[in-house]
PDB file of C-alpha atoms in Angstrom:
ATOM      1  CA  UNK I 536      -8.871   3.927  16.295  1.00 41.00           C
ATOM      2  CA  UNK I 537     -10.167   2.226  19.336  1.00 42.00           C
ATOM      3  CA  UNK I 538     -10.667  -1.609  19.463  1.00 42.00           C
ATOM      4  CA  UNK I 539     -14.479  -1.023  19.926  1.00 45.00           C
ATOM      5  CA  UNK I 540     -14.745   0.483  16.564  1.00 63.00           C
ATOM      6  CA  UNK I 541     -12.608  -2.044  14.796  1.00 65.00           C
ATOM      7  CA  UNK I 542     -13.836  -2.709  11.237  1.00 77.00           C
ATOM      8  CA  UNK I 543     -14.204  -6.487  11.470  1.00 80.00           C
ATOM      9  CA  UNK I 544     -14.952  -6.893   7.768  1.00 84.00           C
ATOM     10  CA  UNK I 545     -11.732  -5.036   6.909  1.00 82.00           C
ATOM     11  CA  UNK I 546      -9.812  -7.200   9.445  1.00 83.00           C
ATOM     12  CA  UNK I 547     -11.225 -10.487   8.009  1.00 89.00           C
ATOM     13  CA  UNK I 548     -10.257  -9.298   4.309  1.00 88.00           C
ATOM     14  CA  UNK I 549      -6.694  -8.680   5.577  1.00 85.00           C
ATOM     15  CA  UNK I 550      -6.555 -12.069   7.287  1.00 89.00           C
ATOM     16  CA  UNK I 551      -7.921 -13.713   4.097  1.00 92.00           C
ATOM     17  CA  UNK I 552      -5.123 -11.927   1.905  1.00 88.00           C
ATOM     18  CA  UNK I 553      -2.419 -13.200   4.355  1.00 89.00           C
ATOM     19  CA  UNK I 554      -3.808 -16.683   4.423  1.00 93.00           C
ATOM     20  CA  UNK I 555      -3.839 -16.685   0.651  1.00 93.00           C
ATOM     21  CA  UNK I 556      -0.262 -15.654   0.519  1.00 91.00           C
ATOM     22  CA  UNK I 557       0.713 -18.166   3.156  1.00 92.00           C
ATOM     23  CA  UNK I 558      -0.767 -21.251   1.518  1.00 94.00           C
ATOM     24  CA  UNK I 559       0.705 -20.300  -1.927  1.00 93.00           C
ATOM     25  CA  UNK I 560       3.526 -22.871  -1.613  1.00 93.00           C
ATOM     26  CA  UNK I 561       0.925 -25.593  -2.069  1.00 94.00           C
ATOM     27  CA  UNK I 562      -0.378 -23.947  -5.197  1.00 94.00           C
ATOM     28  CA  UNK I 563       3.005 -23.496  -6.732  1.00 93.00           C
ATOM     29  CA  UNK I 564       3.929 -27.016  -5.809  1.00 91.00           C
ATOM     30  CA  UNK I 565       1.084 -28.361  -7.964  1.00 92.00           C
ATOM     31  CA  UNK I 566       3.084 -26.753 -10.897  1.00 90.00           C
ATOM     32  CA  UNK I 567       6.394 -28.400  -9.955  1.00 89.00           C
ATOM     33  CA  UNK I 568       6.638 -29.762 -13.593  1.00 87.00           C
ATOM     34  CA  UNK I 569       6.828 -26.279 -15.043  1.00 89.00           C
ATOM     35  CA  UNK I 570      10.041 -24.383 -14.841  1.00 89.00           C
ATOM     36  CA  UNK I 571      10.017 -21.537 -12.244  1.00 90.00           C
ATOM     37  CA  UNK I 572      10.817 -18.856 -14.858  1.00 91.00           C
ATOM     38  CA  UNK I 573       7.872 -19.852 -16.957  1.00 91.00           C
ATOM     39  CA  UNK I 574       5.465 -20.034 -13.933  1.00 92.00           C
ATOM     40  CA  UNK I 575       6.762 -16.339 -13.017  1.00 92.00           C
ATOM     41  CA  UNK I 576       6.197 -15.162 -16.618  1.00 93.00           C
ATOM     42  CA  UNK I 577       2.554 -16.664 -16.693  1.00 92.00           C
ATOM     43  CA  UNK I 578       2.002 -15.038 -13.256  1.00 92.00           C
ATOM     44  CA  UNK I 579       3.046 -11.631 -14.855  1.00 93.00           C
ATOM     45  CA  UNK I 580       0.887 -11.971 -17.999  1.00 94.00           C
ATOM     46  CA  UNK I 581      -2.242 -13.056 -16.398  1.00 93.00           C
ATOM     47  CA  UNK I 582      -2.004 -10.676 -13.341  1.00 92.00           C
ATOM     48  CA  UNK I 583      -1.303  -7.876 -15.748  1.00 93.00           C
ATOM     49  CA  UNK I 584      -4.353  -8.523 -17.775  1.00 93.00           C
ATOM     50  CA  UNK I 585      -6.515  -8.898 -14.509  1.00 91.00           C
ATOM     51  CA  UNK I 586      -5.175  -6.002 -12.719  1.00 91.00           C
ATOM     52  CA  UNK I 587      -5.427  -3.705 -15.785  1.00 93.00           C
ATOM     53  CA  UNK I 588      -9.079  -4.718 -16.392  1.00 92.00           C
ATOM     54  CA  UNK I 589     -10.006  -4.058 -12.785  1.00 90.00           C
ATOM     55  CA  UNK I 590      -8.372  -0.689 -12.808  1.00 92.00           C
ATOM     56  CA  UNK I 591      -9.948   0.362 -15.949  1.00 94.00           C
ATOM     57  CA  UNK I 592     -13.380  -0.817 -14.777  1.00 92.00           C
ATOM     58  CA  UNK I 593     -12.898   1.093 -11.444  1.00 90.00           C
ATOM     59  CA  UNK I 594     -11.108   4.199 -12.489  1.00 91.00           C
ATOM     60  CA  UNK I 595     -11.562   4.452 -16.320  1.00 92.00           C
ATOM     61  CA  UNK I 596      -8.779   4.478 -18.993  1.00 87.00           C
ATOM     62  CA  UNK I 597      -6.910   7.350 -17.412  1.00 92.00           C
ATOM     63  CA  UNK I 598      -5.639   5.366 -14.476  1.00 94.00           C
ATOM     64  CA  UNK I 599      -2.292   4.593 -16.162  1.00 94.00           C
ATOM     65  CA  UNK I 600      -1.593   8.217 -17.207  1.00 93.00           C
ATOM     66  CA  UNK I 601      -2.575   9.531 -13.777  1.00 92.00           C
ATOM     67  CA  UNK I 602      -0.261   7.094 -12.047  1.00 92.00           C
ATOM     68  CA  UNK I 603       2.751   7.819 -14.222  1.00 93.00           C
ATOM     69  CA  UNK I 604       2.054  11.508 -13.644  1.00 92.00           C
ATOM     70  CA  UNK I 605       3.696  11.341 -10.477  1.00 89.00           C
ATOM     71  CA  UNK I 606       7.301  12.613 -10.231  1.00 89.00           C
ATOM     72  CA  UNK I 607       9.756   9.739 -10.854  1.00 91.00           C
ATOM     73  CA  UNK I 608       6.925   7.233 -11.167  1.00 92.00           C
ATOM     74  CA  UNK I 609       7.870   5.674 -14.625  1.00 93.00           C
ATOM     75  CA  UNK I 610      11.550   4.985 -13.496  1.00 94.00           C
ATOM     76  CA  UNK I 611      10.716   3.895  -9.947  1.00 93.00           C
ATOM     77  CA  UNK I 612       8.024   1.457 -10.962  1.00 93.00           C
ATOM     78  CA  UNK I 613      10.229   0.030 -13.577  1.00 95.00           C
ATOM     79  CA  UNK I 614      12.804  -0.714 -10.956  1.00 95.00           C
ATOM     80  CA  UNK I 615      10.281  -1.974  -8.281  1.00 92.00           C
ATOM     81  CA  UNK I 616       8.835  -4.243 -11.251  1.00 92.00           C
ATOM     82  CA  UNK I 617      12.169  -5.872 -11.826  1.00 94.00           C
ATOM     83  CA  UNK I 618      12.557  -6.435  -7.976  1.00 93.00           C
ATOM     84  CA  UNK I 619       9.105  -7.965  -7.524  1.00 91.00           C
ATOM     85  CA  UNK I 620       9.635 -10.286 -10.504  1.00 92.00           C
ATOM     86  CA  UNK I 621      12.956 -11.350  -9.101  1.00 94.00           C
ATOM     87  CA  UNK I 622      11.247 -11.955  -5.762  1.00 93.00           C
ATOM     88  CA  UNK I 623       8.426 -13.985  -7.375  1.00 92.00           C
ATOM     89  CA  UNK I 624      10.784 -16.117  -9.566  1.00 92.00           C
ATOM     90  CA  UNK I 625      13.122 -16.899  -6.602  1.00 95.00           C
ATOM     91  CA  UNK I 626      10.172 -17.710  -4.370  1.00 94.00           C
ATOM     92  CA  UNK I 627       8.586 -20.181  -6.790  1.00 94.00           C
ATOM     93  CA  UNK I 628      11.854 -21.802  -7.591  1.00 95.00           C
ATOM     94  CA  UNK I 629      12.675 -22.190  -3.844  1.00 94.00           C
ATOM     95  CA  UNK I 630       9.296 -23.702  -3.115  1.00 93.00           C
ATOM     96  CA  UNK I 631       9.636 -26.341  -5.867  1.00 91.00           C
ATOM     97  CA  UNK I 632      13.302 -26.868  -5.106  1.00 92.00           C
ATOM     98  CA  UNK I 633      12.463 -27.958  -1.495  1.00 92.00           C
ATOM     99  CA  UNK I 634      13.190 -24.721   0.428  1.00 93.00           C
ATOM    100  CA  UNK I 635       9.835 -23.612   1.752  1.00 94.00           C
ATOM    101  CA  UNK I 636      11.208 -23.249   5.448  1.00 91.00           C
ATOM    102  CA  UNK I 637      14.079 -21.005   4.297  1.00 91.00           C
ATOM    103  CA  UNK I 638      11.659 -18.988   2.236  1.00 93.00           C
ATOM    104  CA  UNK I 639       9.382 -18.623   5.354  1.00 91.00           C
ATOM    105  CA  UNK I 640      12.575 -17.405   7.132  1.00 89.00           C
ATOM    106  CA  UNK I 641      12.941 -14.628   4.492  1.00 90.00           C
ATOM    107  CA  UNK I 642       9.484 -13.254   5.141  1.00 88.00           C
ATOM    108  CA  UNK I 643      10.056 -13.491   8.934  1.00 86.00           C
ATOM    109  CA  UNK I 644      13.178 -11.387   8.360  1.00 85.00           C
ATOM    110  CA  UNK I 645      11.569  -8.956   6.018  1.00 84.00           C
ATOM    111  CA  UNK I 646       9.817  -6.655   8.623  1.00 80.00           C
ATOM    112  CA  UNK I 647      13.041  -6.366  10.545  1.00 79.00           C
ATOM    113  CA  UNK I 648      15.017  -5.554   7.317  1.00 85.00           C
ATOM    114  CA  UNK I 649      12.263  -2.941   6.680  1.00 82.00           C
ATOM    115  CA  UNK I 650      13.364  -1.335  10.035  1.00 81.00           C
ATOM    116  CA  UNK I 651      16.968  -1.175   9.019  1.00 84.00           C
ATOM    117  CA  UNK I 652      16.012   0.439   5.696  1.00 86.00           C
ATOM    118  CA  UNK I 653      13.959   2.985   7.594  1.00 83.00           C
ATOM    119  CA  UNK I 654      16.916   3.790   9.738  1.00 83.00           C
ATOM    120  CA  UNK I 655      19.528   3.932   6.886  1.00 85.00           C
ATOM    121  CA  UNK I 656      17.401   5.532   4.124  1.00 86.00           C
ATOM    122  CA  UNK I 657      14.524   7.231   5.679  1.00 81.00           C
ATOM    123  CA  UNK I 658      16.632   8.539   8.745  1.00 83.00           C
ATOM    124  CA  UNK I 659      14.041   7.139  11.181  1.00 78.00           C
ATOM    125  CA  UNK I 660      15.067   6.683  14.769  1.00 82.00           C
ATOM    126  CA  UNK I 661      14.821   3.641  16.949  1.00 77.00           C
ATOM    127  CA  UNK I 662      14.191   3.395  20.653  1.00 83.00           C
ATOM    128  CA  UNK I 663      16.157   1.003  22.897  1.00 87.00           C
ATOM    129  CA  UNK I 664      13.577  -1.669  22.514  1.00 85.00           C
ATOM    130  CA  UNK I 665      13.428  -1.592  18.817  1.00 81.00           C
ATOM    131  CA  UNK I 666      17.247  -1.745  18.607  1.00 86.00           C
ATOM    132  CA  UNK I 667      17.254  -4.678  20.900  1.00 89.00           C
ATOM    133  CA  UNK I 668      14.723  -6.497  18.630  1.00 85.00           C
ATOM    134  CA  UNK I 669      17.059  -5.847  15.645  1.00 84.00           C
ATOM    135  CA  UNK I 670      19.984  -7.099  17.377  1.00 90.00           C
ATOM    136  CA  UNK I 671      18.258 -10.286  18.446  1.00 90.00           C
ATOM    137  CA  UNK I 672      17.215 -10.943  14.944  1.00 85.00           C
ATOM    138  CA  UNK I 673      20.727 -10.432  13.706  1.00 84.00           C
ATOM    139  CA  UNK I 674      21.860 -12.983  16.159  1.00 89.00           C
ATOM    140  CA  UNK I 675      19.273 -15.363  14.817  1.00 85.00           C
ATOM    141  CA  UNK I 676      20.489 -14.782  11.190  1.00 81.00           C
ATOM    142  CA  UNK I 677      24.143 -15.268  12.218  1.00 82.00           C
ATOM    143  CA  UNK I 678      23.065 -18.545  14.104  1.00 86.00           C
ATOM    144  CA  UNK I 679      21.425 -19.935  11.107  1.00 80.00           C
ATOM    145  CA  UNK I 680      24.349 -18.901   8.851  1.00 76.00           C
ATOM    146  CA  UNK I 681      26.860 -20.950  11.008  1.00 79.00           C
ATOM    147  CA  UNK I 682      24.498 -23.706  11.971  1.00 77.00           C
ATOM    148  CA  UNK I 683      22.146 -24.067   8.865  1.00 66.00           C
ATOM    149  CA  UNK I 684      24.804 -26.036   6.997  1.00 67.00           C
ATOM    150  CA  UNK I 685      25.026 -23.214   4.495  1.00 72.00           C
ATOM    151  CA  UNK I 686      24.543 -19.562   4.183  1.00 79.00           C
ATOM    152  CA  UNK I 687      20.766 -18.741   4.034  1.00 84.00           C
ATOM    153  CA  UNK I 688      20.991 -16.843   0.820  1.00 91.00           C
ATOM    154  CA  UNK I 689      17.413 -17.647  -0.247  1.00 93.00           C
ATOM    155  CA  UNK I 690      15.889 -16.090   2.863  1.00 91.00           C
ATOM    156  CA  UNK I 691      18.092 -13.114   2.758  1.00 91.00           C
ATOM    157  CA  UNK I 692      17.512 -12.567  -0.945  1.00 95.00           C
ATOM    158  CA  UNK I 693      13.866 -12.635  -0.430  1.00 94.00           C
ATOM    159  CA  UNK I 694      13.906 -10.333   2.414  1.00 91.00           C
ATOM    160  CA  UNK I 695      16.222  -7.860   0.756  1.00 93.00           C
ATOM    161  CA  UNK I 696      14.405  -7.927  -2.751  1.00 93.00           C
ATOM    162  CA  UNK I 697      10.928  -7.454  -1.128  1.00 89.00           C
ATOM    163  CA  UNK I 698      12.081  -4.926   1.538  1.00 88.00           C
ATOM    164  CA  UNK I 699      13.847  -2.814  -1.178  1.00 91.00           C
ATOM    165  CA  UNK I 700      10.584  -3.114  -3.432  1.00 90.00           C
ATOM    166  CA  UNK I 701       8.549  -1.883  -0.388  1.00 86.00           C
ATOM    167  CA  UNK I 702      10.882   1.008   0.103  1.00 88.00           C
ATOM    168  CA  UNK I 703      10.649   2.100  -3.459  1.00 90.00           C
ATOM    169  CA  UNK I 704       6.847   1.915  -3.246  1.00 85.00           C
ATOM    170  CA  UNK I 705       6.752   3.950  -0.098  1.00 83.00           C
ATOM    171  CA  UNK I 706       9.127   6.679  -1.563  1.00 87.00           C
ATOM    172  CA  UNK I 707       6.835   6.816  -4.490  1.00 86.00           C
ATOM    173  CA  UNK I 708       3.638   6.876  -2.760  1.00 81.00           C
ATOM    174  CA  UNK I 709       1.524   5.296  -5.568  1.00 81.00           C
ATOM    175  CA  UNK I 710      -1.583   3.374  -4.534  1.00 85.00           C
ATOM    176  CA  UNK I 711      -0.566  -0.228  -4.287  1.00 82.00           C
ATOM    177  CA  UNK I 712      -2.811  -1.747  -6.888  1.00 86.00           C
ATOM    178  CA  UNK I 713      -2.286   0.958  -9.492  1.00 91.00           C
ATOM    179  CA  UNK I 714       1.457   0.468  -8.893  1.00 90.00           C
ATOM    180  CA  UNK I 715       1.162  -3.121  -9.421  1.00 89.00           C
ATOM    181  CA  UNK I 716      -0.805  -2.531 -12.513  1.00 92.00           C
ATOM    182  CA  UNK I 717       2.065  -0.307 -13.925  1.00 94.00           C
ATOM    183  CA  UNK I 718       4.658  -2.784 -12.864  1.00 93.00           C
ATOM    184  CA  UNK I 719       2.965  -5.631 -14.627  1.00 92.00           C
ATOM    185  CA  UNK I 720       2.576  -3.762 -17.794  1.00 95.00           C
ATOM    186  CA  UNK I 721       6.181  -2.979 -17.697  1.00 95.00           C
ATOM    187  CA  UNK I 722       6.889  -6.728 -17.350  1.00 95.00           C
ATOM    188  CA  UNK I 723       4.220  -7.976 -19.804  1.00 96.00           C
ATOM    189  CA  UNK I 724       6.235  -7.621 -22.900  1.00 95.00           C
ATOM    190  CA  UNK I 725       9.349  -9.330 -21.632  1.00 95.00           C
ATOM    191  CA  UNK I 726       7.332 -12.098 -20.107  1.00 95.00           C
ATOM    192  CA  UNK I 727       5.363 -12.629 -23.489  1.00 95.00           C
ATOM    193  CA  UNK I 728       8.736 -12.657 -25.270  1.00 95.00           C
ATOM    194  CA  UNK I 729      10.146 -15.207 -23.019  1.00 93.00           C
ATOM    195  CA  UNK I 730       7.109 -17.413 -23.219  1.00 91.00           C
ATOM    196  CA  UNK I 731       7.173 -17.251 -26.925  1.00 90.00           C
ATOM    197  CA  UNK I 732      10.909 -18.170 -26.962  1.00 91.00           C
ATOM    198  CA  UNK I 733      10.417 -21.002 -24.591  1.00 86.00           C
ATOM    199  CA  UNK I 734       7.520 -22.414 -26.762  1.00 83.00           C
ATOM    200  CA  UNK I 735       9.410 -21.968 -29.970  1.00 82.00           C
ATOM    201  CA  UNK I 736      12.441 -23.909 -28.530  1.00 81.00           C
ATOM    202  CA  UNK I 737      10.352 -26.715 -27.037  1.00 76.00           C
ATOM    203  CA  UNK I 738      10.933 -25.724 -23.383  1.00 76.00           C
ATOM    204  CA  UNK I 739       7.306 -24.815 -22.870  1.00 73.00           C
ATOM    205  CA  UNK I 740       4.304 -26.963 -23.664  1.00 72.00           C
ATOM    206  CA  UNK I 741       1.377 -24.577 -23.500  1.00 73.00           C
ATOM    207  CA  UNK I 742       0.670 -25.853 -27.088  1.00 70.00           C
ATOM    208  CA  UNK I 743       1.321 -29.245 -28.524  1.00 64.00           C
ATOM    209  CA  UNK I 744       4.623 -29.816 -30.290  1.00 66.00           C
ATOM    210  CA  UNK I 745       5.681 -32.503 -32.831  1.00 62.00           C
ATOM    211  CA  UNK I 746       7.933 -34.067 -30.151  1.00 60.00           C
ATOM    212  CA  UNK I 747       5.772 -33.503 -27.045  1.00 63.00           C
ATOM    213  CA  UNK I 748       2.070 -33.010 -26.231  1.00 69.00           C
ATOM    214  CA  UNK I 749       0.670 -29.863 -24.588  1.00 69.00           C
ATOM    215  CA  UNK I 750       0.274 -29.655 -20.797  1.00 75.00           C
ATOM    216  CA  UNK I 751      -3.137 -30.943 -19.738  1.00 78.00           C
ATOM    217  CA  UNK I 752      -5.909 -28.565 -19.074  1.00 82.00           C
ATOM    218  CA  UNK I 753      -5.349 -28.674 -15.479  1.00 87.00           C
ATOM    219  CA  UNK I 754      -1.754 -27.424 -15.618  1.00 89.00           C
ATOM    220  CA  UNK I 755      -2.902 -24.590 -18.024  1.00 87.00           C
ATOM    221  CA  UNK I 756      -5.653 -23.636 -15.751  1.00 90.00           C
ATOM    222  CA  UNK I 757      -3.348 -23.441 -12.796  1.00 92.00           C
ATOM    223  CA  UNK I 758      -1.023 -21.130 -14.628  1.00 91.00           C
ATOM    224  CA  UNK I 759      -3.755 -18.802 -15.658  1.00 90.00           C
ATOM    225  CA  UNK I 760      -5.387 -18.874 -12.144  1.00 92.00           C
ATOM    226  CA  UNK I 761      -1.904 -17.856 -10.812  1.00 90.00           C
ATOM    227  CA  UNK I 762      -2.511 -14.365 -11.991  1.00 88.00           C
ATOM    228  CA  UNK I 763      -5.616 -14.251 -10.065  1.00 87.00           C
ATOM    229  CA  UNK I 764      -3.939 -15.439  -6.942  1.00 89.00           C
ATOM    230  CA  UNK I 765      -1.385 -12.690  -7.532  1.00 86.00           C
ATOM    231  CA  UNK I 766      -3.902  -9.921  -7.883  1.00 85.00           C
ATOM    232  CA  UNK I 767      -6.807 -10.675  -5.557  1.00 86.00           C
ATOM    233  CA  UNK I 768      -5.038 -10.768  -2.297  1.00 87.00           C
ATOM    234  CA  UNK I 769      -3.191  -7.548  -3.041  1.00 80.00           C
ATOM    235  CA  UNK I 770      -6.465  -5.810  -3.991  1.00 80.00           C
ATOM    236  CA  UNK I 771      -7.921  -7.154  -0.802  1.00 83.00           C
ATOM    237  CA  UNK I 772      -5.085  -5.957   1.313  1.00 80.00           C
ATOM    238  CA  UNK I 773      -4.928  -2.580  -0.286  1.00 73.00           C
ATOM    239  CA  UNK I 774      -8.688  -2.300   0.660  1.00 76.00           C
ATOM    240  CA  UNK I 775      -8.231  -3.710   4.208  1.00 78.00           C
ATOM    241  CA  UNK I 776      -5.367  -1.201   5.176  1.00 71.00           C
ATOM    242  CA  UNK I 777      -7.657   1.612   4.577  1.00 71.00           C
ATOM    243  CA  UNK I 778     -10.178   0.141   7.180  1.00 77.00           C
ATOM    244  CA  UNK I 779      -8.133  -1.254  10.153  1.00 76.00           C
ATOM    245  CA  UNK I 780      -5.191   0.157  12.227  1.00 71.00           C
ATOM    246  CA  UNK I 781      -1.885  -0.196  10.781  1.00 61.00           C
ATOM    247  CA  UNK I 782      -0.606  -1.678  13.973  1.00 60.00           C
ATOM    248  CA  UNK I 783      -3.052  -4.485  13.400  1.00 69.00           C
ATOM    249  CA  UNK I 784      -1.756  -5.033   9.906  1.00 71.00           C
ATOM    250  CA  UNK I 785       1.732  -5.348  11.348  1.00 66.00           C
ATOM    251  CA  UNK I 786       0.776  -8.221  13.546  1.00 70.00           C
ATOM    252  CA  UNK I 787      -1.450 -10.040  10.910  1.00 80.00           C
ATOM    253  CA  UNK I 788       1.568  -9.980   8.394  1.00 80.00           C
ATOM    254  CA  UNK I 789       3.100 -12.845  10.308  1.00 83.00           C
ATOM    255  CA  UNK I 790       0.199 -15.088   9.395  1.00 88.00           C
ATOM    256  CA  UNK I 791       1.919 -15.733   5.873  1.00 90.00           C
ATOM    257  CA  UNK I 792       5.417 -16.956   6.914  1.00 89.00           C
ATOM    258  CA  UNK I 793       3.793 -18.930   9.816  1.00 89.00           C
ATOM    259  CA  UNK I 794       1.726 -20.909   7.388  1.00 92.00           C
ATOM    260  CA  UNK I 795       4.612 -21.208   5.072  1.00 93.00           C
ATOM    261  CA  UNK I 796       6.748 -22.703   7.641  1.00 91.00           C
ATOM    262  CA  UNK I 797       4.052 -25.086   8.807  1.00 92.00           C
ATOM    263  CA  UNK I 798       3.494 -26.274   5.201  1.00 95.00           C
ATOM    264  CA  UNK I 799       7.360 -26.700   4.753  1.00 93.00           C
ATOM    265  CA  UNK I 800       7.581 -28.882   7.839  1.00 92.00           C
ATOM    266  CA  UNK I 801       4.411 -30.775   8.043  1.00 93.00           C
ATOM    267  CA  UNK I 802       3.365 -31.060   4.378  1.00 93.00           C
ATOM    268  CA  UNK I 803       6.642 -30.894   2.442  1.00 92.00           C
ATOM    269  CA  UNK I 804       8.563 -32.637   5.148  1.00 91.00           C
ATOM    270  CA  UNK I 805      11.480 -30.505   4.953  1.00 91.00           C
ATOM    271  CA  UNK I 806      14.042 -30.930   7.913  1.00 88.00           C
ATOM    272  CA  UNK I 807      13.546 -28.608  10.963  1.00 88.00           C
ATOM    273  CA  UNK I 808      16.146 -29.837  13.485  1.00 87.00           C
ATOM    274  CA  UNK I 809      17.236 -28.178  16.799  1.00 88.00           C
ATOM    275  CA  UNK I 810      19.784 -25.784  15.199  1.00 86.00           C
ATOM    276  CA  UNK I 811      17.163 -24.282  12.703  1.00 84.00           C
ATOM    277  CA  UNK I 812      14.551 -24.078  15.657  1.00 89.00           C
ATOM    278  CA  UNK I 813      17.081 -22.116  17.666  1.00 90.00           C
ATOM    279  CA  UNK I 814      17.646 -19.717  14.892  1.00 86.00           C
ATOM    280  CA  UNK I 815      13.915 -19.254  14.279  1.00 86.00           C
ATOM    281  CA  UNK I 816      13.221 -18.664  17.877  1.00 91.00           C
ATOM    282  CA  UNK I 817      15.693 -15.688  17.892  1.00 90.00           C
ATOM    283  CA  UNK I 818      13.707 -14.283  14.946  1.00 86.00           C
ATOM    284  CA  UNK I 819      10.412 -14.910  16.642  1.00 88.00           C
ATOM    285  CA  UNK I 820      11.435 -13.303  20.008  1.00 90.00           C
ATOM    286  CA  UNK I 821      12.754 -10.295  18.013  1.00 86.00           C
ATOM    287  CA  UNK I 822       9.461  -9.998  16.064  1.00 81.00           C
ATOM    288  CA  UNK I 823       7.417 -10.390  19.199  1.00 85.00           C
ATOM    289  CA  UNK I 824       9.329  -7.792  21.034  1.00 86.00           C
ATOM    290  CA  UNK I 825       9.072  -5.397  18.172  1.00 78.00           C
ATOM    291  CA  UNK I 826       5.370  -5.898  17.646  1.00 76.00           C
ATOM    292  CA  UNK I 827       4.675  -5.546  21.384  1.00 81.00           C
ATOM    293  CA  UNK I 828       6.598  -2.301  21.632  1.00 78.00           C
ATOM    294  CA  UNK I 829       4.604  -1.119  18.538  1.00 72.00           C
ATOM    295  CA  UNK I 830       1.274  -2.016  20.152  1.00 72.00           C
ATOM    296  CA  UNK I 831       2.149  -0.210  23.442  1.00 77.00           C
ATOM    297  CA  UNK I 832       3.298   2.874  21.611  1.00 71.00           C
ATOM    298  CA  UNK I 833       0.109   2.924  19.491  1.00 64.00           C
ATOM    299  CA  UNK I 834      -2.040   2.686  22.608  1.00 70.00           C
ATOM    300  CA  UNK I 835      -0.239   5.414  24.432  1.00 69.00           C
ATOM    301  CA  UNK I 836      -0.721   7.551  21.389  1.00 60.00           C
ATOM    302  CA  UNK I 837      -4.423   7.068  21.518  1.00 54.00           C
ATOM    303  CA  UNK I 838      -6.818   7.172  18.629  1.00 49.00           C
ATOM    304  CA  UNK I 839      -5.942   9.022  15.400  1.00 41.00           C
ATOM    305  CA  UNK I 840      -8.260  11.964  14.863  1.00 37.00           C
ATOM    306  CA  UNK I 841     -10.713  11.470  11.782  1.00 33.00           C
TER     307      UNK I 841
END
């Protein structure tokens, strides 16, 4: 697709989705008084209801049967659902435990981890420039490991869980929003059971207890709207990738971790000293090199036939 035919509406939908994901640390921070596992469970419940309703409205009641009719769809979406739930829970906990900067690092590393998965699992081949980018990123991770003060396990766990999730979804090939709908339905019952257990044991305050009042309307509203924030950016992203070049999507994806990093440093006032800056610089150089190589390769290939 040539740049003069770029679908600007699709591009801005993608930008809006990435901006929404990028500013989410501010949203989850508003729910700091709620335990991370409960936030994640509410996120599952409300997103499951919203996505299921949207899919039923758009495709009719047969969307679930059609999605699960794909070979291995039931088992692979169950596994990917567990992975995305782990990723969501860890991310929410990290944000409210003061690790926004390290979380951002995880999502900077994620695209390069995807490259490694492509080589190891999908038998894809890298050229010299791509291998150089991967090695530079690895040096950045090693630098942060030895100079961060501790092993950056949050960043790596986020990158590995989301990268593996993406690999499973690629292998299955299910439409992204339908896949999320099935994953959410798999997670719905465990999430409801967990919330019921937490409420019965006085660890949740969605309803008033004898010993403690219920959360105020604002907290409850934020928990419910968290499901909307989960579903809408993904629905927008799924629509946008059908309208703009995938190479542009690859560049736009760095909006989210960049915003997360800025929020962590400028808003949350997390430390960002020289050693951390050096480690991040390795990652940024690697990403820039990989992205530039991809753009040049796409330009040499010319427009994709319609």
